[in-house]
Short mmCIF file of C-alpha atoms and ligand atoms in Angstrom, two decimals:
data_model
loop_
_atom_site.label_atom_id
_atom_site.label_comp_id
_atom_site.label_asym_id
_atom_site.label_seq_id
_atom_site.Cartn_x
_atom_site.Cartn_y
_atom_site.Cartn_z
CA MET B 1 -1.51 34.32 -38.23
CA PRO B 2 -3.76 33.97 -41.53
CA GLN B 3 -5.68 30.94 -41.85
CA ALA B 4 -7.44 29.80 -44.44
CA THR B 5 -11.15 29.66 -44.63
CA PRO B 6 -12.59 26.52 -45.14
CA ILE B 7 -15.57 26.25 -46.95
CA PRO B 8 -18.12 24.13 -43.93
CA SER B 9 -19.48 22.35 -46.60
CA ASP B 10 -16.62 21.05 -48.32
CA VAL B 11 -15.35 20.11 -45.10
CA VAL B 12 -18.98 18.11 -44.21
CA ALA B 13 -17.96 17.02 -47.49
CA ARG B 14 -14.86 15.82 -46.98
CA ILE B 15 -14.69 14.19 -43.69
CA ALA B 16 -18.28 12.29 -45.31
CA ARG B 17 -15.57 10.92 -48.62
CA VAL B 18 -12.81 9.68 -45.97
CA GLU B 19 -15.31 7.81 -44.14
CA GLU B 20 -17.56 6.84 -47.11
CA ARG B 21 -13.53 4.73 -48.01
CA GLY B 22 -14.30 3.12 -44.75
CA VAL B 23 -11.54 4.51 -42.62
CA ASN B 24 -13.58 4.46 -39.73
CA ALA B 25 -12.36 7.69 -38.08
CA THR B 26 -14.90 9.28 -36.65
CA LEU B 27 -17.43 8.08 -33.89
CA ALA B 28 -20.13 11.32 -34.09
CA PHE B 29 -20.09 13.45 -37.33
CA GLU B 30 -23.53 15.58 -38.18
CA ALA B 31 -23.18 17.91 -41.21
CA ASP B 32 -26.16 19.94 -39.41
CA THR B 33 -24.14 20.21 -35.74
CA VAL B 34 -21.53 21.68 -38.70
CA LEU B 35 -23.24 24.17 -41.03
CA GLN B 36 -24.62 25.30 -37.49
CA GLN B 37 -21.42 26.60 -36.18
CA ALA B 38 -20.69 27.79 -39.13
CA ARG B 39 -23.47 30.06 -39.32
CA ALA B 40 -23.07 30.97 -35.58
CA LEU B 41 -19.75 32.07 -36.54
CA ALA B 42 -20.60 34.01 -39.89
CA GLU B 43 -22.59 36.28 -38.03
CA ARG B 44 -19.94 37.37 -35.52
CA PRO B 45 -18.84 41.15 -36.30
CA GLU B 46 -15.45 40.95 -34.84
CA THR B 47 -12.79 38.73 -36.72
CA THR B 48 -11.44 35.13 -34.69
CA ALA B 49 -8.33 33.33 -34.59
CA LEU B 50 -8.94 30.45 -35.76
CA ASP B 51 -11.47 31.91 -38.46
CA GLY B 52 -13.96 28.27 -39.05
CA LEU B 53 -11.20 26.22 -39.32
CA ALA B 54 -12.45 22.83 -38.73
CA LEU B 55 -11.23 20.79 -36.35
CA GLY B 56 -11.18 16.95 -35.03
CA ILE B 57 -11.85 15.98 -31.31
CA LYS B 58 -10.37 12.63 -29.47
CA ASP B 59 -13.55 10.88 -28.55
CA ASN B 60 -11.94 11.05 -24.49
CA ILE B 61 -12.51 15.04 -24.79
CA CYS B 62 -16.02 16.36 -23.52
CA THR B 63 -17.72 18.67 -26.02
CA LEU B 64 -21.04 19.97 -25.98
CA GLU B 65 -22.07 19.26 -29.69
CA TYR B 66 -21.78 15.29 -29.58
CA PRO B 67 -21.36 12.45 -27.05
CA THR B 68 -18.49 11.56 -25.65
CA THR B 69 -17.94 7.49 -25.22
CA CYS B 70 -13.96 6.97 -24.98
CA ALA B 71 -14.29 4.46 -27.73
CA SER B 72 -16.13 2.85 -24.90
CA ARG B 73 -19.47 0.61 -24.39
CA MET B 74 -19.46 1.80 -20.96
CA LEU B 75 -20.11 5.29 -22.43
CA GLU B 76 -21.61 4.37 -25.40
CA GLY B 77 -24.22 7.41 -26.09
CA TYR B 78 -23.18 9.40 -23.02
CA ARG B 79 -23.47 13.20 -23.11
CA SER B 80 -21.27 15.04 -20.75
CA PRO B 81 -22.94 18.10 -19.37
CA TYR B 82 -19.65 20.43 -20.03
CA GLU B 83 -16.75 20.91 -21.99
CA ALA B 84 -13.38 20.31 -21.86
CA THR B 85 -11.76 24.13 -21.76
CA ALA B 86 -9.64 23.40 -24.72
CA VAL B 87 -12.73 22.83 -26.35
CA SER B 88 -14.68 25.61 -25.32
CA ARG B 89 -11.34 27.98 -25.88
CA LEU B 90 -11.18 26.47 -29.79
CA LYS B 91 -14.67 27.64 -30.25
CA ALA B 92 -13.91 31.07 -28.99
CA ALA B 93 -11.71 31.89 -31.47
CA GLY B 94 -13.83 30.72 -33.90
CA GLY B 95 -12.99 26.89 -34.56
CA ILE B 96 -15.37 24.28 -35.75
CA ILE B 97 -16.26 21.32 -33.50
CA ALA B 98 -16.76 19.37 -36.62
CA CYS B 99 -16.63 15.31 -35.29
CA LYS B 100 -15.39 13.59 -32.69
CA THR B 101 -12.58 10.94 -33.60
CA ASN B 102 -12.06 6.96 -32.86
CA LEU B 103 -9.80 5.50 -30.61
CA ASP B 104 -8.64 3.23 -28.60
CA GLU B 105 -11.00 2.31 -25.60
CA PHE B 106 -10.00 5.38 -23.22
CA ALA B 107 -6.85 5.83 -24.76
CA MET B 108 -5.70 2.44 -24.05
CA GLY B 109 -3.57 1.33 -27.49
CA SER B 110 -1.27 2.03 -30.64
CA SER B 111 -3.27 0.81 -32.90
CA THR B 112 -6.48 2.35 -32.18
CA GLU B 113 -8.12 -1.30 -32.54
CA HIS B 114 -8.76 -1.34 -29.26
CA SER B 115 -11.96 1.05 -30.22
CA ALA B 116 -15.21 -1.07 -29.32
CA PHE B 117 -16.93 0.86 -32.73
CA GLY B 118 -14.18 -0.98 -35.05
CA ARG B 119 -10.32 -0.23 -35.84
CA VAL B 120 -9.75 2.77 -37.90
CA GLU B 121 -7.76 2.50 -40.95
CA HIS B 122 -4.12 4.09 -42.08
CA PRO B 123 -4.99 6.67 -44.68
CA LEU B 124 -3.39 5.76 -46.73
CA VAL B 125 -2.62 2.08 -46.82
CA PRO B 126 -6.00 0.28 -45.73
CA ASP B 127 -4.30 -2.86 -44.29
CA ARG B 128 -1.82 -0.78 -41.35
CA VAL B 129 -3.01 0.71 -39.09
CA PRO B 130 -3.13 4.50 -38.17
CA GLY B 131 -1.24 4.23 -34.54
CA GLY B 132 -3.20 5.06 -31.39
CA SER B 133 -4.66 5.90 -29.50
CA SER B 134 -4.87 9.06 -31.52
CA GLY B 135 -5.42 7.32 -34.18
CA GLY B 136 -9.36 8.70 -35.75
CA SER B 137 -7.40 11.99 -35.62
CA ALA B 138 -4.17 11.43 -37.33
CA ALA B 139 -6.02 10.01 -40.33
CA LEU B 140 -8.39 12.67 -40.86
CA VAL B 141 -5.85 15.25 -40.47
CA ALA B 142 -3.38 13.01 -43.02
CA ALA B 143 -6.60 12.73 -45.19
CA GLY B 144 -6.81 16.21 -45.29
CA ALA B 145 -10.45 16.27 -43.93
CA VAL B 146 -10.29 18.38 -40.69
CA GLU B 147 -7.52 21.11 -40.93
CA ALA B 148 -6.43 20.38 -37.08
CA ALA B 149 -7.66 18.10 -34.54
CA LEU B 150 -7.07 17.40 -30.86
CA GLY B 151 -5.64 13.94 -29.34
CA SER B 152 -4.39 13.21 -26.21
CA ASP B 153 -0.90 11.79 -25.52
CA THR B 154 -0.26 9.92 -22.04
CA GLY B 155 2.36 7.38 -23.59
CA GLY B 156 2.88 8.54 -27.33
CA SER B 157 -0.84 8.86 -28.46
CA VAL B 158 -0.40 11.72 -30.10
CA ARG B 159 3.23 11.74 -31.88
CA GLN B 160 3.26 7.54 -32.63
CA PRO B 161 0.39 7.71 -34.61
CA ALA B 162 1.29 11.27 -36.21
CA ALA B 163 4.36 9.57 -37.25
CA PHE B 164 2.60 6.21 -39.17
CA CYS B 165 0.18 9.05 -40.37
CA GLY B 166 2.68 11.59 -41.61
CA VAL B 167 1.54 14.68 -39.51
CA VAL B 168 2.33 16.69 -37.29
CA GLY B 169 2.07 15.93 -33.69
CA PHE B 170 2.78 17.77 -30.36
CA LYS B 171 2.83 16.78 -26.95
CA PRO B 172 2.91 20.03 -24.79
CA SER B 173 4.89 20.22 -21.45
CA TYR B 174 3.01 18.33 -18.38
CA GLY B 175 0.66 21.69 -16.66
CA ARG B 176 0.98 23.96 -20.55
CA VAL B 177 -2.41 23.41 -21.43
CA SER B 178 -5.78 22.31 -18.47
CA ARG B 179 -6.74 18.65 -18.70
CA HIS B 180 -9.78 19.75 -17.67
CA GLY B 181 -12.42 18.01 -19.36
CA LEU B 182 -10.09 15.08 -20.53
CA VAL B 183 -11.40 12.11 -19.36
CA ALA B 184 -8.36 11.41 -16.96
CA PHE B 185 -6.67 7.87 -17.85
CA GLY B 186 -2.87 8.79 -16.29
CA SER B 187 -3.89 11.80 -14.24
CA SER B 188 0.30 12.41 -13.94
CA LEU B 189 0.79 12.12 -17.77
CA ASP B 190 -2.35 13.09 -19.82
CA GLN B 191 -1.53 15.73 -21.72
CA ILE B 192 -3.58 16.96 -24.48
CA GLY B 193 -1.90 17.61 -27.66
CA VAL B 194 -2.37 18.83 -31.20
CA PHE B 195 -1.92 17.28 -34.97
CA ALA B 196 -2.06 19.58 -38.42
CA SER B 197 -0.42 19.31 -41.11
CA SER B 198 2.74 22.33 -40.75
CA VAL B 199 3.61 23.25 -37.02
CA THR B 200 2.68 26.53 -38.15
CA ARG B 201 -1.09 25.45 -37.40
CA ALA B 202 -0.11 23.62 -34.75
CA ALA B 203 1.36 26.10 -32.90
CA SER B 204 -1.75 28.24 -33.21
CA ILE B 205 -3.62 25.69 -31.63
CA VAL B 206 -2.09 25.20 -28.50
CA GLY B 207 -1.99 29.24 -28.55
CA VAL B 208 -5.61 29.29 -28.27
CA ILE B 209 -5.32 26.00 -25.75
CA SER B 210 -2.79 26.33 -23.34
CA GLY B 211 -2.72 28.82 -20.47
CA ARG B 212 -3.45 28.91 -17.15
CA ASP B 213 -6.71 27.69 -15.66
CA PRO B 214 -8.12 27.54 -12.02
CA SER B 215 -10.46 24.14 -13.38
CA ASP B 216 -7.32 22.56 -13.24
CA ALA B 217 -5.26 22.37 -9.85
CA THR B 218 -2.52 20.38 -12.56
CA CYS B 219 -2.16 23.08 -15.28
CA ARG B 220 0.66 25.80 -14.55
CA ASP B 221 0.06 29.39 -13.70
CA LEU B 222 1.82 30.40 -17.33
CA ASP B 223 1.27 32.51 -20.15
CA PRO B 224 -0.15 30.45 -23.64
CA VAL B 225 2.28 28.88 -25.48
CA GLN B 226 2.93 30.89 -28.08
CA PRO B 227 6.44 30.36 -30.23
CA ALA B 228 7.35 33.22 -32.39
CA LEU B 229 8.27 31.14 -35.68
CA GLU B 230 10.77 33.43 -36.55
CA ARG B 231 13.94 31.93 -36.71
CA ARG B 232 15.48 31.07 -40.22
CA ASP B 233 18.48 28.92 -38.40
CA LEU B 234 19.43 26.51 -36.11
CA ARG B 235 22.95 28.52 -35.78
CA GLY B 236 23.28 28.30 -31.91
CA LEU B 237 21.03 25.57 -30.92
CA VAL B 238 23.13 22.13 -29.83
CA VAL B 239 21.18 18.82 -30.78
CA GLY B 240 21.25 16.14 -28.79
CA PHE B 241 21.12 12.68 -30.03
CA PRO B 242 20.61 9.98 -27.46
CA GLU B 243 22.86 6.19 -28.72
CA GLU B 244 19.73 4.40 -26.66
CA TYR B 245 16.91 6.02 -28.96
CA PHE B 246 18.76 4.25 -32.15
CA PRO B 247 19.28 0.76 -31.23
CA ALA B 248 20.63 -1.96 -34.24
CA ASP B 249 17.06 -3.26 -34.91
CA LEU B 250 15.79 0.29 -35.73
CA ASP B 251 14.19 -0.21 -38.99
CA PRO B 252 16.61 0.12 -42.18
CA ALA B 253 14.61 3.66 -43.41
CA ILE B 254 14.03 5.20 -40.57
CA ARG B 255 17.59 5.60 -39.81
CA ALA B 256 18.16 6.66 -43.19
CA ALA B 257 15.72 9.15 -42.69
CA CYS B 258 16.92 9.83 -39.33
CA ASP B 259 20.94 10.26 -40.74
CA LYS B 260 19.24 12.52 -43.25
CA THR B 261 17.83 14.57 -40.92
CA ILE B 262 20.92 14.94 -38.93
CA ARG B 263 22.52 16.13 -42.31
CA ALA B 264 20.26 18.88 -42.75
CA LEU B 265 20.23 19.83 -39.12
CA ARG B 266 23.61 20.39 -39.13
CA ASP B 267 23.93 21.81 -42.49
CA ALA B 268 21.44 24.22 -41.06
CA GLY B 269 23.95 26.02 -38.60
CA ALA B 270 23.40 23.20 -35.35
CA ALA B 271 25.92 21.70 -33.46
CA VAL B 272 25.22 17.73 -33.63
CA LYS B 273 26.54 15.44 -30.86
CA ALA B 274 25.31 12.38 -29.48
CA VAL B 275 24.46 12.30 -25.87
CA SER B 276 23.26 9.13 -23.50
CA LEU B 277 19.94 8.98 -21.96
CA PRO B 278 21.42 5.93 -19.69
CA HIS B 279 17.63 4.74 -17.64
CA ALA B 280 15.87 5.13 -21.10
CA ALA B 281 15.44 1.24 -21.27
CA LEU B 282 12.82 1.69 -17.88
CA ALA B 283 10.78 3.65 -20.08
CA VAL B 284 8.62 0.83 -21.02
CA PRO B 285 8.44 -0.92 -18.19
CA CYS B 286 7.98 2.25 -15.69
CA TYR B 287 5.10 3.12 -18.10
CA TYR B 288 3.24 -0.26 -17.90
CA VAL B 289 3.20 -0.30 -14.18
CA ILE B 290 2.30 3.75 -13.59
CA ALA B 291 -0.37 4.01 -16.72
CA PRO B 292 -2.38 1.09 -15.41
CA ALA B 293 -1.77 2.01 -11.82
CA GLU B 294 -3.20 4.92 -12.60
CA ALA B 295 -5.64 3.62 -14.62
CA SER B 296 -7.21 1.51 -12.65
CA ALA B 297 -7.72 4.19 -9.85
CA ASN B 298 -9.38 6.78 -12.65
CA LEU B 299 -11.32 4.27 -13.92
CA ALA B 300 -13.45 2.99 -10.43
CA ARG B 301 -16.05 5.35 -11.06
CA TYR B 302 -17.44 3.41 -14.02
CA ASP B 303 -19.34 0.98 -12.07
CA GLY B 304 -22.98 1.69 -13.98
CA VAL B 305 -24.20 3.64 -10.11
CA ARG B 306 -21.76 6.72 -10.86
CA TYR B 307 -20.82 6.77 -14.24
CA GLY B 308 -21.24 4.29 -17.16
CA ASN B 309 -24.25 2.08 -18.81
CA ARG B 310 -25.29 0.27 -16.19
CA VAL B 311 -26.84 -3.46 -16.10
CA PRO B 312 -29.21 -3.71 -14.25
CA SER B 313 -29.50 -6.32 -11.36
CA HIS B 314 -31.57 -7.09 -8.42
CA GLU B 315 -27.83 -7.23 -6.19
CA LEU B 316 -25.50 -4.90 -6.11
CA PHE B 317 -22.58 -6.71 -6.52
CA ALA B 318 -23.57 -8.33 -9.53
CA LEU B 319 -24.41 -4.97 -10.90
CA TYR B 320 -20.96 -3.84 -10.58
CA ARG B 321 -19.77 -6.48 -12.23
CA GLU B 322 -22.05 -7.43 -14.93
CA THR B 323 -21.18 -3.24 -15.53
CA ARG B 324 -17.69 -3.27 -15.18
CA GLY B 325 -17.79 -7.09 -17.20
CA ARG B 326 -19.33 -5.94 -20.15
CA GLY B 327 -18.95 -2.48 -20.24
CA PHE B 328 -14.87 -2.61 -21.21
CA GLY B 329 -13.04 -4.37 -23.36
CA ASP B 330 -10.33 -7.05 -22.90
CA GLU B 331 -7.37 -4.53 -22.59
CA VAL B 332 -9.47 -1.83 -20.96
CA ARG B 333 -9.95 -4.68 -18.29
CA ARG B 334 -6.14 -5.65 -18.45
CA ARG B 335 -4.77 -2.25 -17.61
CA ILE B 336 -7.35 -2.64 -14.38
CA ILE B 337 -6.35 -6.13 -13.10
CA VAL B 338 -2.69 -5.01 -13.86
CA GLY B 339 -3.06 -1.49 -11.90
CA THR B 340 -5.21 -2.64 -9.00
CA TYR B 341 -2.25 -5.61 -8.89
CA VAL B 342 0.62 -3.15 -8.66
CA LEU B 343 -0.67 -0.93 -6.15
CA SER B 344 -2.13 -4.51 -3.96
CA SER B 345 -0.41 -4.63 -0.37
CA GLY B 346 2.49 -6.70 -0.49
CA TYR B 347 3.11 -6.15 -4.32
CA TYR B 348 2.99 -2.38 -4.01
CA ASP B 349 6.47 -1.98 -2.90
CA ALA B 350 7.97 -4.32 -5.74
CA TYR B 351 5.81 -2.43 -8.50
CA TYR B 352 4.08 0.26 -8.43
CA GLY B 353 7.36 1.96 -6.03
CA ARG B 354 10.12 0.61 -7.56
CA ALA B 355 8.33 2.50 -11.14
CA GLN B 356 8.37 5.74 -9.47
CA ILE B 357 12.45 5.10 -8.60
CA ALA B 358 12.87 4.39 -12.01
CA ARG B 359 10.40 7.51 -13.30
CA GLY B 360 12.67 9.86 -11.29
CA LYS B 361 16.01 8.21 -13.11
CA ILE B 362 14.42 8.74 -16.01
CA VAL B 363 13.68 12.54 -15.18
CA GLY B 364 17.37 13.20 -14.16
CA ASP B 365 18.76 11.63 -17.03
CA PHE B 366 16.56 14.59 -19.02
CA ALA B 367 17.66 16.80 -16.66
CA ALA B 368 21.09 16.60 -17.10
CA VAL B 369 21.91 16.55 -20.96
CA PHE B 370 19.62 19.36 -21.15
CA ASP B 371 21.80 21.44 -18.22
CA ASP B 372 24.65 20.77 -19.58
CA GLY B 373 24.00 22.41 -22.78
CA VAL B 374 21.79 19.99 -24.76
CA ASP B 375 18.69 22.50 -26.11
CA VAL B 376 16.63 19.83 -27.73
CA LEU B 377 17.14 15.85 -28.25
CA PHE B 378 16.59 14.48 -31.29
CA THR B 379 14.85 10.76 -32.18
CA PRO B 380 13.22 8.45 -33.78
CA THR B 381 9.46 8.58 -33.12
CA THR B 382 8.94 5.02 -33.62
CA PRO B 383 10.85 1.86 -34.20
CA THR B 384 8.75 0.52 -37.06
CA LEU B 385 6.76 1.70 -39.65
CA ALA B 386 2.84 1.58 -39.52
CA PHE B 387 2.32 -1.95 -38.81
CA LYS B 388 -0.59 -4.06 -40.35
CA ALA B 389 -4.03 -4.38 -38.62
CA GLY B 390 -3.31 -7.50 -36.43
CA GLU B 391 0.00 -8.18 -36.37
CA CYS B 392 -0.26 -6.80 -32.80
CA VAL B 393 -3.24 -6.36 -31.02
CA GLU B 394 -2.96 -10.40 -29.40
CA ASP B 395 -0.07 -9.95 -28.07
CA PRO B 396 0.63 -6.80 -25.90
CA ILE B 397 4.29 -6.76 -24.95
CA ALA B 398 4.83 -6.33 -29.38
CA MET B 399 2.01 -3.43 -28.98
CA CYS B 400 3.87 -1.82 -26.00
CA ARG B 401 7.54 -2.03 -28.03
CA THR B 402 5.74 0.58 -30.49
CA ASP B 403 6.07 3.12 -27.56
CA VAL B 404 9.49 2.69 -26.54
CA PHE B 405 10.77 6.37 -27.83
CA VAL B 406 7.21 8.18 -26.83
CA CYS B 407 6.53 7.05 -23.44
CA SER B 408 9.91 8.58 -21.85
CA ALA B 409 8.57 12.21 -22.20
CA ASN B 410 5.21 11.56 -20.43
CA LEU B 411 7.20 9.97 -17.66
CA ALA B 412 9.20 13.32 -17.66
CA GLY B 413 6.41 15.97 -18.24
CA ILE B 414 8.30 17.29 -20.66
CA PRO B 415 7.20 18.78 -24.06
CA ALA B 416 7.55 16.28 -27.79
CA VAL B 417 6.56 17.43 -31.18
CA SER B 418 7.01 14.09 -33.74
CA LEU B 419 7.36 15.61 -37.48
CA PRO B 420 7.08 13.36 -40.94
CA ILE B 421 10.70 13.33 -41.97
CA GLY B 422 10.75 10.67 -45.04
CA ARG B 423 9.03 7.73 -46.29
CA SER B 424 9.63 4.15 -47.02
CA GLU B 425 7.54 2.14 -49.43
CA GLY B 426 4.76 5.06 -49.52
CA LEU B 427 4.45 5.18 -45.41
CA PRO B 428 5.36 7.45 -43.22
CA ILE B 429 8.27 8.42 -41.23
CA GLY B 430 8.12 10.50 -38.21
CA GLY B 431 11.34 12.10 -36.07
CA GLN B 432 10.94 13.46 -32.74
CA PHE B 433 12.05 16.43 -30.78
CA MET B 434 11.78 16.31 -27.36
CA GLY B 435 12.93 19.92 -25.09
CA ALA B 436 13.37 20.72 -21.47
CA ALA B 437 10.10 21.02 -19.79
CA LEU B 438 7.95 24.16 -20.25
CA ALA B 439 10.71 24.95 -22.66
CA ASP B 440 7.26 24.24 -25.30
CA GLU B 441 8.52 27.27 -27.41
CA LEU B 442 12.07 26.77 -28.21
CA LEU B 443 10.81 22.87 -29.60
CA LEU B 444 8.11 24.58 -31.78
CA ASP B 445 10.81 27.06 -33.06
CA VAL B 446 13.04 24.38 -33.59
CA ALA B 447 10.09 22.26 -35.27
CA HIS B 448 9.36 25.00 -37.45
CA VAL B 449 12.85 25.10 -39.27
CA VAL B 450 13.47 21.82 -39.31
CA GLU B 451 10.16 21.57 -41.40
CA GLY B 452 11.74 23.70 -43.45
CA LEU B 453 14.64 21.62 -44.71
CA ILE B 454 12.85 18.36 -44.61
CA ASP B 455 10.94 16.79 -47.33
CA GLY B 456 8.88 15.02 -45.44
CA ALA B 457 7.36 12.69 -48.41
CA GLU B 458 10.79 11.92 -49.97
CA GLU B 459 11.57 8.28 -49.75
CA ALA B 460 14.60 7.10 -47.32
CA ARG B 461 17.09 5.79 -48.26
N1 LIG T 501 0.28 3.05 -26.57
C1 LIG T 501 -0.01 3.32 -25.49
C2 LIG T 501 -0.49 3.10 -24.09
O1 LIG T 501 -1.14 2.30 -24.69
C3 LIG T 501 0.28 5.34 -24.88
C4 LIG T 501 -1.77 5.65 -24.88
C5 LIG T 501 -1.70 6.88 -24.86
O2 LIG T 501 -0.48 8.03 -25.05
N2 LIG T 501 -3.21 7.56 -24.47
O3 LIG T 501 -0.95 3.34 -23.52
#
């Protein structure tokens, strides 16, 4: 696949320009580190798949070039002794690790306002949020500072910011990309995903990072995701649109952009039909029990002894209390408290146990439509456009609602992609396609055709 070779000094200038504007999308970025990698690449005799492509890496993915902080005081300055499998594969394929990108602390949030190192501005409209939790990655790709970026998607954190910023965001099926070196949040939900300005570019990155990895027991013994991207139309394809994802209070511009997309799908030969995912309303409450439960267990290691910046004390319990009390921000503390509560004896059955039952029903809904001949599902990615900074940050319930269309794919482990499908008053609108588990190739093939049918920059009306 041909790739544009960026001039590394230009990459440095592009990232610097975005950061001079105060977007705050990077947490680590050094010109020398970028240029050194570029020089080493230039000396490699063989040509490489990614050929000097500049990449942003979300700062909850371990790198050797830069610290890995998860945008938390707890890990400020932390340098991982190893790098993520996805990162070493990108480097081996000729990618340049240009910078680490800002995120909601430990990837918990939907606006990148929960970073301990300051919020990320929307790249087009500074008083709006870029979405989250991978807001820095989305903003940098949208601003044209890097060619592609990695994010993590536990409950929508690649697709929702991709929609808000107007870029492509792909979350692979659970198990298609190694999680080795991704700092764990919700281990049954977490996947590394990709941001790029086109499906072709996103697919080329996924092709590099995916595939079996003995270092991650949850990574499937499968070949890398390699879509052909040769399909020219959608003839023979059945696209379902789940009624539950088009509620009465959906933003009218988003509805208009979705209607236009559905017309384009039909014109390209797809059979488009209404379907039902009857347990869709359980997704957000189910996610906000399971994700915090898993997070509370995963974040127990940050105690100032095993991991995390220690607040010294003469007494062990005080050391734990001070380290965790000062190291974690409000949102992370809230999740740990909720997660500990739903797992505690006496409440386990009422919350965690019931959430697992709900998860089973959500998985069953998706399996039923895909077994019934539907190839892919189409939905809006978000119920609203990028909201104003400060609008949801004091209201955790309002923040959760922004995940209403995206977190079900994580609960079901299925692949999903958000594409730009229009704009409203300059703000991007995302459309989401979801596929059956492990049907990542088909999903990307379809997304590639759809991208050619729709002008993502056109005003929706
Ligand atoms: N917004 C969701 C949350 O706050 C999803 C986060 C994610 O995917 N990392 O948990």
